[in-house]
Short mmCIF file of N, CA, C and O in Angstrom, two decimals:
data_model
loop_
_atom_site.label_atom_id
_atom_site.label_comp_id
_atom_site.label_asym_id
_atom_site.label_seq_id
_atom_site.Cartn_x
_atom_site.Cartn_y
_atom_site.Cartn_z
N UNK A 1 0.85 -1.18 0.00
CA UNK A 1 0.00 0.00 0.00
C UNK A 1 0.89 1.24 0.00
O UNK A 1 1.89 1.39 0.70
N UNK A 2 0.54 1.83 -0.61
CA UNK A 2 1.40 3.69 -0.94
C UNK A 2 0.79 4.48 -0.47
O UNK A 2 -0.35 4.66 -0.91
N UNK A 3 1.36 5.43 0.78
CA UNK A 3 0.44 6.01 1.34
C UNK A 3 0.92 7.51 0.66
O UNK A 3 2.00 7.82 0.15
N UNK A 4 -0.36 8.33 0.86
CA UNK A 4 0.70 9.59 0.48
C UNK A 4 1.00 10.84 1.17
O UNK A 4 0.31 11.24 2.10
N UNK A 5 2.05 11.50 0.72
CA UNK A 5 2.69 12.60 1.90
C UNK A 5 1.32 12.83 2.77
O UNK A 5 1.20 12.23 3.84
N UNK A 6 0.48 13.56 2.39
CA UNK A 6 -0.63 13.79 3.19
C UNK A 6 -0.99 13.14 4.54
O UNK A 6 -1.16 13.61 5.67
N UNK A 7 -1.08 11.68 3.92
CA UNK A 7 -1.52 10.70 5.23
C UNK A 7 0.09 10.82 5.89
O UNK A 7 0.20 11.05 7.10
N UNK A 8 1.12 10.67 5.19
CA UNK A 8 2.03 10.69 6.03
C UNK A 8 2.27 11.85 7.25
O UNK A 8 2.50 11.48 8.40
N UNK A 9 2.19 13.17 6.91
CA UNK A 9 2.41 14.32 7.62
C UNK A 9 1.24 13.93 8.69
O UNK A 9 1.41 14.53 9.76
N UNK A 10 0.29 13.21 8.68
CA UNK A 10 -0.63 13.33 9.29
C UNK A 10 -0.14 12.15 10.65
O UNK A 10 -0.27 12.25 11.87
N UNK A 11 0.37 11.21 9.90
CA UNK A 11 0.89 9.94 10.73
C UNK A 11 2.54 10.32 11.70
O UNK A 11 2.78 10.10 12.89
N UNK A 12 3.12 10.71 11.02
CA UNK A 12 4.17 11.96 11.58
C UNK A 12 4.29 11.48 13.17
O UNK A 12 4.80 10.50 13.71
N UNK A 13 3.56 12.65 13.65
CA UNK A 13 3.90 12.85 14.95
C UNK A 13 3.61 11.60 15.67
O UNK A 13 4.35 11.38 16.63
N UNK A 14 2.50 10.55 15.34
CA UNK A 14 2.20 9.53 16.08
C UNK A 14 3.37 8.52 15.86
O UNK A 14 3.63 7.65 16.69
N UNK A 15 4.08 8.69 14.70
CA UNK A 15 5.49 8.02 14.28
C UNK A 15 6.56 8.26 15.22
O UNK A 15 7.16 7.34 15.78
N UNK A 16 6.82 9.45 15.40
CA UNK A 16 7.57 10.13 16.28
C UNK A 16 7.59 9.69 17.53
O UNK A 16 8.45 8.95 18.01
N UNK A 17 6.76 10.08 18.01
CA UNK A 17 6.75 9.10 19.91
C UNK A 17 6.27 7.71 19.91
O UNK A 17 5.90 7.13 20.94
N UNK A 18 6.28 7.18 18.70
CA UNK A 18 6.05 6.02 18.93
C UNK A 18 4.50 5.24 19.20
O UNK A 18 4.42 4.03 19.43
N UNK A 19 3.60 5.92 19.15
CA UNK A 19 2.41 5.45 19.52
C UNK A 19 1.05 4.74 18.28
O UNK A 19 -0.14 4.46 18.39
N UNK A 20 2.08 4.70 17.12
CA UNK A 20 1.71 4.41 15.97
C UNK A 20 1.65 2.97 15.84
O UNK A 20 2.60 2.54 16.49
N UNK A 21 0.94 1.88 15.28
CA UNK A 21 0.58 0.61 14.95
C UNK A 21 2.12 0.29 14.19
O UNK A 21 2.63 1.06 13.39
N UNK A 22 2.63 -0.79 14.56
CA UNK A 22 3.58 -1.62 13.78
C UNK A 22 3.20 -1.48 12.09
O UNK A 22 4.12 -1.17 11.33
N UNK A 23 2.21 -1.64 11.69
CA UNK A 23 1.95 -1.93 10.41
C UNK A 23 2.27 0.01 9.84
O UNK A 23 3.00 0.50 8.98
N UNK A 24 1.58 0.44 10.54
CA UNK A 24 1.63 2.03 10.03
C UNK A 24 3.08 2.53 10.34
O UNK A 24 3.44 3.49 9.67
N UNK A 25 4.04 1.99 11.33
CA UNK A 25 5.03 2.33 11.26
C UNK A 25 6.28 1.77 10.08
O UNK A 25 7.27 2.39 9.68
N UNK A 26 5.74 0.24 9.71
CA UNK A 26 6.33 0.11 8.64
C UNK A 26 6.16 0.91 7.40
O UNK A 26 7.01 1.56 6.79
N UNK A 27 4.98 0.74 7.17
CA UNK A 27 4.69 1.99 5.78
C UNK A 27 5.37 3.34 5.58
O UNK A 27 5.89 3.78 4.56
N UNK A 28 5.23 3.97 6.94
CA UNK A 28 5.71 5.21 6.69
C UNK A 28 7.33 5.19 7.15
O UNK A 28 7.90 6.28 7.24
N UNK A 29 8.01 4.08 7.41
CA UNK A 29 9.20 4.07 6.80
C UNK A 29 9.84 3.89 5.44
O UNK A 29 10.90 4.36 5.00
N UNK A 30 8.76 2.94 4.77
CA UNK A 30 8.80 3.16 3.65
C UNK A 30 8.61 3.65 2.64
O UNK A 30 8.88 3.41 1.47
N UNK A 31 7.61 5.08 3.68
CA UNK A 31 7.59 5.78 2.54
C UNK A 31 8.96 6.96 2.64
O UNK A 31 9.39 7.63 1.70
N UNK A 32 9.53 6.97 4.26
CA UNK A 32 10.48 7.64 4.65
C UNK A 32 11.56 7.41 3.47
O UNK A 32 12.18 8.38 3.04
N UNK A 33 11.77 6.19 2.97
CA UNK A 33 13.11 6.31 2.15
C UNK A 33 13.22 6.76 1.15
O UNK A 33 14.32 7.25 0.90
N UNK A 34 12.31 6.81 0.24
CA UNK A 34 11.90 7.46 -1.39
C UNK A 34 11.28 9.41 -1.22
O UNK A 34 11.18 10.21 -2.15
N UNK A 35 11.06 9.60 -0.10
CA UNK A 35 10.61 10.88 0.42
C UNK A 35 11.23 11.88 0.89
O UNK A 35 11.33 12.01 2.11
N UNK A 36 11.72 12.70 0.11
CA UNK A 36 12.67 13.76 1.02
C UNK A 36 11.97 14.69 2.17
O UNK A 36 12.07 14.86 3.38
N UNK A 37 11.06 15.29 0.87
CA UNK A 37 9.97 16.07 1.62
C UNK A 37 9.48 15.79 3.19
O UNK A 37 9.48 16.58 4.14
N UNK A 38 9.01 14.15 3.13
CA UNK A 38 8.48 13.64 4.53
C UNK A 38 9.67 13.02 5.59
O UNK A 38 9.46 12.61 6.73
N UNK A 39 10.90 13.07 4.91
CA UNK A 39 12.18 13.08 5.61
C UNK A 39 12.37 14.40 6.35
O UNK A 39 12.28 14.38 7.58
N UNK A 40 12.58 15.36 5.83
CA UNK A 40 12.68 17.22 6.27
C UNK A 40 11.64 17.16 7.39
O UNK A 40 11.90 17.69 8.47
N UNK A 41 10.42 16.50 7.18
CA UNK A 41 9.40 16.92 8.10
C UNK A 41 9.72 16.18 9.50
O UNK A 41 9.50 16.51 10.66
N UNK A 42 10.18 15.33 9.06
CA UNK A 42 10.26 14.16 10.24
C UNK A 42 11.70 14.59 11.07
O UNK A 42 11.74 14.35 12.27
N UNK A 43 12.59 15.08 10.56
CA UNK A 43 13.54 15.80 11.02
C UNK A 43 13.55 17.40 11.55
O UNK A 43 14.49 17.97 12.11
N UNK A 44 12.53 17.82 11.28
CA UNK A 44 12.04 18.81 11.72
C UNK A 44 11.49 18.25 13.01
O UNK A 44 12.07 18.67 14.02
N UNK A 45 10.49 17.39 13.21
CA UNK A 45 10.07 16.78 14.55
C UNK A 45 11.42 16.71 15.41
O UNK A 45 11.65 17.28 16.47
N UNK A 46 12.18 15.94 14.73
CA UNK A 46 13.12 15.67 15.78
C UNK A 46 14.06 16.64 16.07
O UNK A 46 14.76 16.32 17.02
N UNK A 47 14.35 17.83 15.53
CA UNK A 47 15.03 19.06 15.64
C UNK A 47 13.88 19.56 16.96
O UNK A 47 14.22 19.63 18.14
N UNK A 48 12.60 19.85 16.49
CA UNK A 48 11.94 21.03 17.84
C UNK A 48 11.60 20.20 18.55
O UNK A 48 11.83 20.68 19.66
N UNK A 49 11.22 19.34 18.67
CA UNK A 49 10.16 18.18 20.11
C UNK A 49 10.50 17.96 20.54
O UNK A 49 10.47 16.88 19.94
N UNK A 50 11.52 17.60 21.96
CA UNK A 50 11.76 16.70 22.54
C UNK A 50 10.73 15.97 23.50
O UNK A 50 10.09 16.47 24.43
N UNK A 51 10.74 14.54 23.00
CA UNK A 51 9.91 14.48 24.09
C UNK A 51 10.62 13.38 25.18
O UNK A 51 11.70 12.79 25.05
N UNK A 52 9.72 13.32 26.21
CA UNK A 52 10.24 12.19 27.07
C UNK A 52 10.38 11.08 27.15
O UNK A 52 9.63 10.11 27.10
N UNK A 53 12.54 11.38 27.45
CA UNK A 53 13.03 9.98 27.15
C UNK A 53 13.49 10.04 25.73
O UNK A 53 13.64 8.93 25.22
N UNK A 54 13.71 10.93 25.07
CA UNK A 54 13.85 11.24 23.52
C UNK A 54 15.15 11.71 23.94
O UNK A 54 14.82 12.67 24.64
N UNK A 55 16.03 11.68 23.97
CA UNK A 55 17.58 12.51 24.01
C UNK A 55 18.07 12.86 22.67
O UNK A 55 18.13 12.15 21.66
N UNK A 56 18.38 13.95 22.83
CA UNK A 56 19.11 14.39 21.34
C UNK A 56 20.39 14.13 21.68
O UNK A 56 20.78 13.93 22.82
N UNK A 57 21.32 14.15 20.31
CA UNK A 57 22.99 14.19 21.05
C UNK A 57 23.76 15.46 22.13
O UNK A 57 24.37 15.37 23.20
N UNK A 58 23.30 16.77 21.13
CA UNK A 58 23.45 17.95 21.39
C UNK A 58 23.40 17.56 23.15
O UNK A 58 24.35 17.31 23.89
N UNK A 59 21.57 17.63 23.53
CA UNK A 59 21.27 17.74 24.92
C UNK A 59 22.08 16.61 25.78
O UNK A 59 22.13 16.84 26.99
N UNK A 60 22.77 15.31 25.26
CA UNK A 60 23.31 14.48 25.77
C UNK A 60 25.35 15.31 26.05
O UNK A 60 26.21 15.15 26.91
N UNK A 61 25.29 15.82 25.27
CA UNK A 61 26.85 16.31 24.78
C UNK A 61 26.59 17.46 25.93
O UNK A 61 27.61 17.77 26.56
N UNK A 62 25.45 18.10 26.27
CA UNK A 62 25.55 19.51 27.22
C UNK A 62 25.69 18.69 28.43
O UNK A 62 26.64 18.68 29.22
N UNK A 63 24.79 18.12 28.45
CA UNK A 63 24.91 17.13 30.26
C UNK A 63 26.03 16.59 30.32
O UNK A 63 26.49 16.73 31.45
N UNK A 64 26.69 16.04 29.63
CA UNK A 64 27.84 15.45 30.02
C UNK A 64 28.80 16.80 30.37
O UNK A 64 29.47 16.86 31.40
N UNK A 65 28.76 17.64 29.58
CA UNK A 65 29.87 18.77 29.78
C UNK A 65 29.47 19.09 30.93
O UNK A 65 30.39 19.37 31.69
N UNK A 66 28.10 19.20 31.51
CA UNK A 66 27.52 20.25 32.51
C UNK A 66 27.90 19.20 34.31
O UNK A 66 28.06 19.68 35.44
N UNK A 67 27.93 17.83 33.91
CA UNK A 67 28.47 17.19 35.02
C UNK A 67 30.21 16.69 35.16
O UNK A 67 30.79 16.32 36.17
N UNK A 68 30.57 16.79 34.24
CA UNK A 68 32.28 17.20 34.30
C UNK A 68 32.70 18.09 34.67
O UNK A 68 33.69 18.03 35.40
N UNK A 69 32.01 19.56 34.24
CA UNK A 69 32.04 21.21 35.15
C UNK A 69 31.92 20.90 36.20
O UNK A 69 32.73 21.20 37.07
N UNK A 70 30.87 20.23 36.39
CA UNK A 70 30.47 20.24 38.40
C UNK A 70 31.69 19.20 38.91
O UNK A 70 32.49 19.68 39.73
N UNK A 71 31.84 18.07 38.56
CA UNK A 71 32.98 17.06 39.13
C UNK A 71 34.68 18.27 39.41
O UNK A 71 35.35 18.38 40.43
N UNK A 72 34.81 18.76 38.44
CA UNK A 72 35.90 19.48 38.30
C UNK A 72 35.49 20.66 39.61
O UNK A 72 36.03 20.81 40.71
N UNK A 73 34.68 21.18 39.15
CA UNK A 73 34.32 22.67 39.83
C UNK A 73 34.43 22.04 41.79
O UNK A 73 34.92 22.62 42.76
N UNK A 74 33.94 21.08 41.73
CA UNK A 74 33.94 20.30 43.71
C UNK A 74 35.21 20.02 43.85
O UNK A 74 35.77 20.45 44.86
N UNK A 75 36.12 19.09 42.69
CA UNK A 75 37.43 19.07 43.14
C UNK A 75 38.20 20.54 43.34
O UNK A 75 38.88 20.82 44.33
N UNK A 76 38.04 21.16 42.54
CA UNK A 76 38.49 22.54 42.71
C UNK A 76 38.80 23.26 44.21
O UNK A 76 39.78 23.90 44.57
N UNK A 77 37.66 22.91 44.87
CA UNK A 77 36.94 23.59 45.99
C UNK A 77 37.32 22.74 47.12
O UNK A 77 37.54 23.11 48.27
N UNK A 78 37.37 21.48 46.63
CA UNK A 78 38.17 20.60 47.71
C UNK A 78 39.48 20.78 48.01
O UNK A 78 39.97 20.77 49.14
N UNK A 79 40.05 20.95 46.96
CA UNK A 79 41.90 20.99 47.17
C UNK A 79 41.60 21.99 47.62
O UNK A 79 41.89 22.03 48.81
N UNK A 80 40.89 23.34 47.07
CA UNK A 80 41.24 24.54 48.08
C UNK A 80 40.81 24.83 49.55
O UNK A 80 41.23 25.81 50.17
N UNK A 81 40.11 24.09 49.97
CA UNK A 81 40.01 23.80 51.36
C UNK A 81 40.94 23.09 51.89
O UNK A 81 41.12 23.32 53.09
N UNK A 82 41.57 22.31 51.42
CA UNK A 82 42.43 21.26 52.08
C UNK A 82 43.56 21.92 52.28
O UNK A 82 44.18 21.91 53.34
N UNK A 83 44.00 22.74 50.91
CA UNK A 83 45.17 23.82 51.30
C UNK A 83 45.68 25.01 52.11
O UNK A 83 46.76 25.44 52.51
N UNK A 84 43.68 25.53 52.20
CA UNK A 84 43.63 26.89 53.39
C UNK A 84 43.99 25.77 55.02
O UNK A 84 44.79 26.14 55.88
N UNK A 85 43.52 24.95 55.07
CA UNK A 85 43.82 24.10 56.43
C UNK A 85 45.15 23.77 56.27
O UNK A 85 45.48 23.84 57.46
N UNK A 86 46.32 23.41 55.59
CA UNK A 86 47.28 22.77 55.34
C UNK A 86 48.21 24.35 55.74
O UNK A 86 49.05 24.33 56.64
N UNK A 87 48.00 25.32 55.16
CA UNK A 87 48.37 26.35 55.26
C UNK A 87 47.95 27.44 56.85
O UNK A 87 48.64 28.32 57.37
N UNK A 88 46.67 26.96 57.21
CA UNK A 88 46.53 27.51 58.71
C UNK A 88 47.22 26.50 59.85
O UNK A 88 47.52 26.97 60.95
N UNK A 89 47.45 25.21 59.57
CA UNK A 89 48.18 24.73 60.46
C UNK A 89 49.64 25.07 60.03
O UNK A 89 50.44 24.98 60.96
N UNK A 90 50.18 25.46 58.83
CA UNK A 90 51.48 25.86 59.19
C UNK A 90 51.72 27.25 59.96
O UNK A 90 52.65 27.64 60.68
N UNK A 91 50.58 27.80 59.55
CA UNK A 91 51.11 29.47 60.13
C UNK A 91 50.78 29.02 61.77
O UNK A 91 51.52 29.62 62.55
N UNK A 92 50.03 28.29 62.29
CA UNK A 92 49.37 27.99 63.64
C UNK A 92 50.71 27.50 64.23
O UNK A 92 50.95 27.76 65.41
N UNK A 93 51.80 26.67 63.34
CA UNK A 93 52.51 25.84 64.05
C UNK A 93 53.81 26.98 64.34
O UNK A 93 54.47 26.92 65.37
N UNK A 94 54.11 28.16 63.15
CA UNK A 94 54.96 28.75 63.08
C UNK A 94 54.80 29.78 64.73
O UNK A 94 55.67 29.73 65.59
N UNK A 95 53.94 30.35 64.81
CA UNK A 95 53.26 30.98 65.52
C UNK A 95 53.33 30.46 67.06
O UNK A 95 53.49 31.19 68.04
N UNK A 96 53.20 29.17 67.07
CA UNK A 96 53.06 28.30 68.18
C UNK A 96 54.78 27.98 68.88
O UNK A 96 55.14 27.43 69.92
N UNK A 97 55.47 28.53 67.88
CA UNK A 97 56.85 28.38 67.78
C UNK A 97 57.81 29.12 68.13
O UNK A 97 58.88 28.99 68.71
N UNK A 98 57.21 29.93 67.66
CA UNK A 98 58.10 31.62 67.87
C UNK A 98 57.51 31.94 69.75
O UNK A 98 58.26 32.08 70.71
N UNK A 99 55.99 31.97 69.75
CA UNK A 99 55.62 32.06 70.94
C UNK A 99 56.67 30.94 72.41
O UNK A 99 57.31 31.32 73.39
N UNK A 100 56.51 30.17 72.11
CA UNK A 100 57.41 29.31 72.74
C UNK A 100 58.97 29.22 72.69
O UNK A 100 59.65 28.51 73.42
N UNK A 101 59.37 29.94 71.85
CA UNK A 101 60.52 30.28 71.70
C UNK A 101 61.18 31.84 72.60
O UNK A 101 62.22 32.03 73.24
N UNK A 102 60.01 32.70 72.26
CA UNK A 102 60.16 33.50 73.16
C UNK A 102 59.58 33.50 74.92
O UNK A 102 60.09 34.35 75.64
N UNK A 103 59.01 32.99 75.26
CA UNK A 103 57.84 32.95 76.35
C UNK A 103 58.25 31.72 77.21
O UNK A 103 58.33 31.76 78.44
N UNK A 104 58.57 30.27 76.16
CA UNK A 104 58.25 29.22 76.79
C UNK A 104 56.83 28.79 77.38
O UNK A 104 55.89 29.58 77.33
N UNK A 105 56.70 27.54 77.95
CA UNK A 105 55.33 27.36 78.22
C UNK A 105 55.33 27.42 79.75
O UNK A 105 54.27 27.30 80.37
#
């Protein structure tokens, strides 16, 4: 059966999320391959819609960057805490030193 663009644009979106009959999803793959027109359209779906559970690469490629920022950005913040302490016990010890050096305990 040959369906045409029409029914296709119409079948489209139910193609798209999936909620379309096996049989209607075969067809309008086949009509997907000989079809530019209903190719553009169908890529157009998948350019603006996201829907749920649909990942694009793009939005997959931002999350990953956006939780490597954060992994990096905590280590960041860790060493620099570890260093302001590493650095207040030296001045604490220097301090603790000189005092006892002059004073005794």
């Amino acid at each position: 059966m040959k369906l045409s663009c029409a029914v296709i644009e119409d079948l489209l979106p139910f193609y798209y999320d999936g909620t379309c009959s096996q049989v209607s999803r075969e067809e309008i793959e086949k009509h997907l391959t000989d079809c530019a027109s209903c190719q553009r359209m169908l890529w157009r779906f998948q350019k603006e819609i996201l829907l749920p559970g649909k990942e694009t690469t793009k939005d997959h490629a931002l999350e990953s960057l956006e939780k490597e920022w954060k992994k990096r950005t905590r280590e960041k913040i860790f060493n620099g805490v570890i260093l302001a302490v590493f650095f207040g016990a030296v001045v604490l010890g220097i301090y603790a030193s000189m005092h006892y050096s002059l004073y005794g305990w």
